[in-house]
Every structure is written in structure tokens, then in C-alpha cells.
Amino acid sequence: MAFELPALPYAHDALEPHIDAQTMEIHHGKHHAGYTSKLNAAIDGTDLANQSIEDILANVSKHGGGVRNNGGGFYNHSLFWSVMGPNGGGKPSGDLASAIDGTFGSFEKFKDEFANAAATRFGSGWAWLIVDGEGNLKVTSSPNQDNPLMDVAEVKGTPIMGLDVWEHAYYLKYQNRRPDYIEAFFNVINWDEVAKNYAAAK
Ligand code: MN
């Protein structure tokens, strides 16, 4: 069974002015669509075609580079769209807020650590908030389209929020100003969705 490009859960211009409509159109309609079709081409006719994306990524070292890059790209962007929204921003509440305060000291300290991970990831990659094997929150980053579900990841866990720091995610609006894009991301984070991911992962 082939993987399907998930529909964006909001309009292309819904994240304006923080993330512009043209970037969203190209990012979802070209980049994410490309990862999805190339993943399907890479697994077509193999027994991976019957596995979940999580299972494929958990053993990605056994598969070719096409599965690693495009399987990661398929999964990462699907998560990315879902943790943003037009009514986003602010701070988390409930269990997730308590866990962030307990782990990082405060929301502001968490934000600094996440923003630093995103800003210092050299070249293309992702910043993550994950739940590790002990149920603890952790901030990490990964290169290219890798992610913490992969057996090759330096830091493993279940991603509950991810930020794409490839230039294709921000160049049209922010050019080389990645820190401005990272700050803008915090204005569109859908914390309710991240809290759901946290409850499911811990
Ligand atoms: Mn991307």
C-alpha cells in the first residue's frame, strides 16, 4: 500500500505573516509531495510496502539511502504541518507545561534550548522535542531528513514536535536569517497538538 501525501490541515496562507503562503505551497506541494512519491517508488514491490512508516524508520540502516531520505522526509513533514496552526503560539498548558518546566526549568529556557538546537544545526536538518525511552522530554537535532525514530539517530526517541531548518523552509521570506524564522515558528506552534503527541508518547 502506497503512502499518501497528507492534506494540509489549514490553508496555505493560514500561517501568514509568520510563514508565507508561497513557501507553504512549494514546501507541501512540491517538496513533501516529492519525498512521498520517491518513498513509494523506493519501496514498491518490496516487503516494506506493507510496513508502517515508523517500522520502516526503526530499521532504516538496513534499507537504501532512498528509503532513509524519502521515508524521513515523508514522516518529518507530516509531523511538521500538524504541530503548526493559524491559532498557534503562546505556551503549552497542563501535563506538557509541567513536564517542560520540570525538565528545562521554565518555558523560556526550553525555548532557548530548542531555538539553539535549530540555529546551530549546520546545513540542512531538523530540530526536535522528543520523549526518550525513559519518558523524559529532550531537545535534539538531526541532519538531512533523519529523525529520532531512526536506528541510526544519535539521540533516539519519539518526536512530539519538529522544526524544519532546511533553507527551502524559510529562504523566500527570511533568506539567510534562520533565527528570525525560528522565532516566527514559535508564533504558530499548535501546543494542543504537541500535548496530544506528548500524552501518546510518554
Ligand atoms: Mn522541508
mmCIF file of C-alpha atoms and ligand atoms in Angstrom:
data_model
loop_
_atom_site.group_PDB
_atom_site.id
_atom_site.type_symbol
_atom_site.label_atom_id
_atom_site.label_comp_id
_atom_site.label_asym_id
_atom_site.label_seq_id
_atom_site.Cartn_x
_atom_site.Cartn_y
_atom_site.Cartn_z
ATOM 1 C CA MET A 1 0.000 0.000 0.000
ATOM 2 C CA ALA A 2 1.441 3.351 -1.016
ATOM 3 C CA PHE A 3 1.922 6.234 1.373
ATOM 4 C CA GLU A 4 -0.245 9.283 0.707
ATOM 5 C CA LEU A 5 0.674 12.933 0.982
ATOM 6 C CA PRO A 6 -1.441 14.197 3.896
ATOM 7 C CA ALA A 7 -3.568 17.249 3.140
ATOM 8 C CA LEU A 8 -2.504 20.434 4.904
ATOM 9 C CA PRO A 9 -4.832 20.893 7.905
ATOM 10 C CA TYR A 10 -5.217 24.629 7.062
ATOM 11 C CA ALA A 11 -4.975 26.955 4.059
ATOM 12 C CA HIS A 12 -1.601 27.808 2.522
ATOM 13 C CA ASP A 13 -1.882 31.382 3.806
ATOM 14 C CA ALA A 14 -3.106 30.416 7.283
ATOM 15 C CA LEU A 15 0.313 30.862 8.901
ATOM 16 C CA GLU A 16 0.875 34.361 7.460
ATOM 17 C CA PRO A 17 2.692 36.549 8.265
ATOM 18 C CA HIS A 18 4.999 34.149 10.088
ATOM 19 C CA ILE A 19 5.273 31.582 7.302
ATOM 20 C CA ASP A 20 4.277 32.835 3.873
ATOM 21 C CA ALA A 21 1.768 31.194 1.538
ATOM 22 C CA GLN A 22 4.195 30.690 -1.347
ATOM 23 C CA THR A 23 6.640 28.825 0.870
ATOM 24 C CA MET A 24 3.806 26.617 2.141
ATOM 25 C CA GLU A 25 2.608 25.862 -1.413
ATOM 26 C CA ILE A 26 6.052 24.844 -2.614
ATOM 27 C CA HIS A 27 7.050 23.108 0.615
ATOM 28 C CA HIS A 28 3.937 20.942 0.836
ATOM 29 C CA GLY A 29 3.005 20.631 -2.825
ATOM 30 C CA LYS A 30 6.493 20.078 -4.236
ATOM 31 C CA HIS A 31 8.966 19.058 -1.517
ATOM 32 C CA HIS A 32 6.726 16.902 0.670
ATOM 33 C CA ALA A 33 4.937 15.501 -2.380
ATOM 34 C CA GLY A 34 8.332 14.618 -3.847
ATOM 35 C CA TYR A 35 9.501 12.771 -0.737
ATOM 36 C CA THR A 36 6.218 10.859 -0.693
ATOM 37 C CA SER A 37 6.354 9.736 -4.327
ATOM 38 C CA LYS A 38 10.055 8.848 -4.113
ATOM 39 C CA LEU A 39 9.442 6.832 -0.924
ATOM 40 C CA ASN A 40 6.701 4.922 -2.726
ATOM 41 C CA ALA A 41 8.994 4.286 -5.693
ATOM 42 C CA ALA A 42 11.753 3.040 -3.348
ATOM 43 C CA ILE A 43 9.533 0.527 -1.527
ATOM 44 C CA ASP A 44 7.357 -0.544 -4.462
ATOM 45 C CA GLY A 45 7.352 -4.323 -4.785
ATOM 46 C CA THR A 46 9.353 -4.858 -1.559
ATOM 47 C CA ASP A 47 8.075 -6.093 1.792
ATOM 48 C CA LEU A 48 8.497 -2.540 3.124
ATOM 49 C CA ALA A 49 5.362 -1.667 1.189
ATOM 50 C CA ASN A 50 3.357 -3.442 3.919
ATOM 51 C CA GLN A 51 5.078 -1.770 6.889
ATOM 52 C CA SER A 52 4.187 1.371 8.824
ATOM 53 C CA ILE A 53 6.456 4.356 8.341
ATOM 54 C CA GLU A 54 7.530 4.025 11.993
ATOM 55 C CA ASP A 55 8.619 0.405 11.439
ATOM 56 C CA ILE A 56 10.479 1.330 8.259
ATOM 57 C CA LEU A 57 12.363 4.128 10.050
ATOM 58 C CA ALA A 58 13.175 1.938 13.080
ATOM 59 C CA ASN A 59 15.251 -0.332 10.806
ATOM 60 C CA VAL A 60 16.326 2.240 8.266
ATOM 61 C CA SER A 61 20.008 1.240 8.415
ATOM 62 C CA LYS A 62 19.041 -1.996 6.608
ATOM 63 C CA HIS A 63 17.476 -0.128 3.699
ATOM 64 C CA GLY A 64 18.913 2.055 0.962
ATOM 65 C CA GLY A 65 19.565 5.774 1.040
ATOM 66 C CA GLY A 66 16.378 6.413 -0.910
ATOM 67 C CA VAL A 67 14.283 4.935 1.889
ATOM 68 C CA ARG A 68 16.229 6.851 4.562
ATOM 69 C CA ASN A 69 15.975 10.241 2.838
ATOM 70 C CA ASN A 70 12.460 9.979 1.487
ATOM 71 C CA GLY A 71 10.975 7.986 4.368
ATOM 72 C CA GLY A 72 12.356 10.600 6.740
ATOM 73 C CA GLY A 73 11.093 13.398 4.525
ATOM 74 C CA PHE A 74 7.635 11.851 4.374
ATOM 75 C CA TYR A 75 7.365 11.392 8.152
ATOM 76 C CA ASN A 76 9.056 14.645 9.213
ATOM 77 C CA HIS A 77 6.889 16.955 7.123
ATOM 78 C CA SER A 78 3.687 15.145 8.123
ATOM 79 C CA LEU A 79 4.534 15.884 11.766
ATOM 80 C CA PHE A 80 5.672 19.433 10.973
ATOM 81 C CA TRP A 81 2.357 20.541 9.397
ATOM 82 C CA SER A 82 0.382 19.083 12.282
ATOM 83 C CA VAL A 83 2.248 20.939 15.034
ATOM 84 C CA MET A 84 1.540 24.341 13.464
ATOM 85 C CA GLY A 85 -1.728 26.198 13.081
ATOM 86 C CA PRO A 86 -3.341 29.579 12.486
ATOM 87 C CA ASN A 87 -4.291 29.941 16.172
ATOM 88 C CA GLY A 88 -0.907 28.801 17.414
ATOM 89 C CA GLY A 89 1.748 30.373 19.545
ATOM 90 C CA GLY A 90 1.684 31.155 23.225
ATOM 91 C CA LYS A 91 2.671 28.477 25.688
ATOM 92 C CA PRO A 92 1.646 24.895 26.400
ATOM 93 C CA SER A 93 -0.623 24.050 29.339
ATOM 94 C CA GLY A 94 -1.378 21.022 31.511
ATOM 95 C CA ASP A 95 0.916 17.995 31.710
ATOM 96 C CA LEU A 96 3.146 19.166 28.890
ATOM 97 C CA ALA A 97 3.722 22.558 30.528
ATOM 98 C CA SER A 98 4.615 20.831 33.810
ATOM 99 C CA ALA A 99 6.997 18.456 32.050
ATOM 100 C CA ILE A 100 8.692 21.327 30.197
ATOM 101 C CA ASP A 101 9.101 23.318 33.429
ATOM 102 C CA GLY A 102 10.390 20.226 35.253
ATOM 103 C CA THR A 103 12.848 19.264 32.530
ATOM 104 C CA PHE A 104 14.183 22.597 31.327
ATOM 105 C CA GLY A 105 13.468 24.884 34.302
ATOM 106 C CA SER A 106 10.971 27.131 32.512
ATOM 107 C CA PHE A 107 9.266 27.604 29.169
ATOM 108 C CA GLU A 108 11.748 30.344 28.296
ATOM 109 C CA LYS A 109 14.692 28.049 28.988
ATOM 110 C CA PHE A 110 13.111 25.339 26.858
ATOM 111 C CA LYS A 111 12.563 27.842 24.052
ATOM 112 C CA ASP A 112 16.206 28.930 24.223
ATOM 113 C CA GLU A 113 17.435 25.333 24.056
ATOM 114 C CA PHE A 114 15.138 24.431 21.161
ATOM 115 C CA ALA A 115 15.981 27.612 19.234
ATOM 116 C CA ASN A 116 19.684 26.992 19.795
ATOM 117 C CA ALA A 117 19.410 23.407 18.511
ATOM 118 C CA ALA A 118 17.609 24.697 15.405
ATOM 119 C CA ALA A 119 20.048 27.565 14.821
ATOM 120 C CA THR A 120 23.219 25.525 15.254
ATOM 121 C CA ARG A 121 22.243 22.509 13.129
ATOM 122 C CA PHE A 122 24.767 23.039 10.319
ATOM 123 C CA GLY A 123 23.364 22.810 6.799
ATOM 124 C CA SER A 124 20.031 21.056 6.341
ATOM 125 C CA GLY A 125 18.178 19.265 9.090
ATOM 126 C CA TRP A 126 15.582 19.348 11.839
ATOM 127 C CA ALA A 127 15.241 20.361 15.481
ATOM 128 C CA TRP A 128 13.131 18.116 17.699
ATOM 129 C CA LEU A 129 11.322 17.911 21.002
ATOM 130 C CA ILE A 130 11.196 14.210 21.795
ATOM 131 C CA VAL A 131 10.127 11.790 24.515
ATOM 132 C CA ASP A 132 13.023 9.407 25.149
ATOM 133 C CA GLY A 133 12.911 5.745 26.197
ATOM 134 C CA GLU A 134 12.510 6.717 29.874
ATOM 135 C CA GLY A 135 9.586 9.024 29.172
ATOM 136 C CA ASN A 136 11.639 12.199 29.549
ATOM 137 C CA LEU A 137 11.499 15.251 27.309
ATOM 138 C CA LYS A 138 14.641 16.075 25.375
ATOM 139 C CA VAL A 139 15.682 18.610 22.719
ATOM 140 C CA THR A 140 17.818 17.326 19.877
ATOM 141 C CA SER A 141 18.534 17.867 16.194
ATOM 142 C CA SER A 142 19.377 15.689 13.222
ATOM 143 C CA PRO A 143 20.924 16.197 9.769
ATOM 144 C CA ASN A 144 19.182 15.993 6.402
ATOM 145 C CA GLN A 145 15.867 14.085 6.682
ATOM 146 C CA ASP A 146 16.993 11.885 9.568
ATOM 147 C CA ASN A 147 14.884 11.801 12.725
ATOM 148 C CA PRO A 148 14.967 10.326 16.255
ATOM 149 C CA LEU A 149 12.858 7.306 15.242
ATOM 150 C CA MET A 150 15.720 6.024 13.084
ATOM 151 C CA ASP A 151 18.067 3.328 14.357
ATOM 152 C CA VAL A 152 20.912 5.488 13.017
ATOM 153 C CA ALA A 153 19.944 8.516 15.151
ATOM 154 C CA GLU A 154 22.475 9.788 17.705
ATOM 155 C CA VAL A 155 19.626 10.639 20.104
ATOM 156 C CA LYS A 156 16.596 8.359 19.862
ATOM 157 C CA GLY A 157 13.026 8.896 20.958
ATOM 158 C CA THR A 158 9.533 9.731 19.787
ATOM 159 C CA PRO A 159 9.282 13.184 18.174
ATOM 160 C CA ILE A 160 6.378 15.250 19.514
ATOM 161 C CA MET A 161 7.377 18.468 17.705
ATOM 162 C CA GLY A 162 9.763 19.108 14.823
ATOM 163 C CA LEU A 163 11.068 22.208 13.066
ATOM 164 C CA ASP A 164 12.382 22.020 9.521
ATOM 165 C CA VAL A 165 15.541 24.139 9.181
ATOM 166 C CA TRP A 166 16.279 23.334 5.536
ATOM 167 C CA GLU A 167 16.639 26.579 3.576
ATOM 168 C CA HIS A 168 13.624 25.564 1.468
ATOM 169 C CA ALA A 169 11.522 26.035 4.624
ATOM 170 C CA TYR A 170 12.340 29.738 5.021
ATOM 171 C CA TYR A 171 14.501 31.180 2.252
ATOM 172 C CA LEU A 172 11.792 33.029 0.279
ATOM 173 C CA LYS A 173 10.764 35.128 3.262
ATOM 174 C CA TYR A 174 13.772 35.077 5.567
ATOM 175 C CA GLN A 175 16.714 34.473 3.178
ATOM 176 C CA ASN A 176 19.705 33.663 5.425
ATOM 177 C CA ARG A 177 18.013 34.792 8.645
ATOM 178 C CA ARG A 178 17.306 31.383 10.153
ATOM 179 C CA PRO A 179 16.989 32.798 13.707
ATOM 180 C CA ASP A 180 14.100 35.046 12.574
ATOM 181 C CA TYR A 181 12.328 32.028 11.084
ATOM 182 C CA ILE A 182 12.841 30.066 14.302
ATOM 183 C CA GLU A 183 11.331 32.930 16.302
ATOM 184 C CA ALA A 184 8.404 33.063 13.853
ATOM 185 C CA PHE A 185 7.795 29.323 14.284
ATOM 186 C CA PHE A 186 7.056 29.934 17.972
ATOM 187 C CA ASN A 187 4.125 32.149 16.873
ATOM 188 C CA VAL A 188 2.424 29.282 15.011
ATOM 189 C CA ILE A 189 3.084 26.251 17.236
ATOM 190 C CA ASN A 190 -0.124 24.300 17.870
ATOM 191 C CA TRP A 191 0.534 23.363 21.511
ATOM 192 C CA ASP A 192 -2.689 21.356 21.794
ATOM 193 C CA GLU A 193 -1.388 19.019 19.116
ATOM 194 C CA VAL A 194 2.061 18.793 20.726
ATOM 195 C CA ALA A 195 0.343 17.972 24.047
ATOM 196 C CA LYS A 196 -1.573 15.147 22.339
ATOM 197 C CA ASN A 197 1.665 13.797 20.928
ATOM 198 C CA TYR A 198 3.230 14.015 24.392
ATOM 199 C CA ALA A 199 0.369 12.131 26.037
ATOM 200 C CA ALA A 200 0.601 9.396 23.393
ATOM 201 C CA ALA A 201 4.399 9.071 23.583
ATOM 202 C CA LYS A 202 5.174 9.129 27.292
HETATM 203 MN MN MN B 1 11.186 20.633 4.241
#
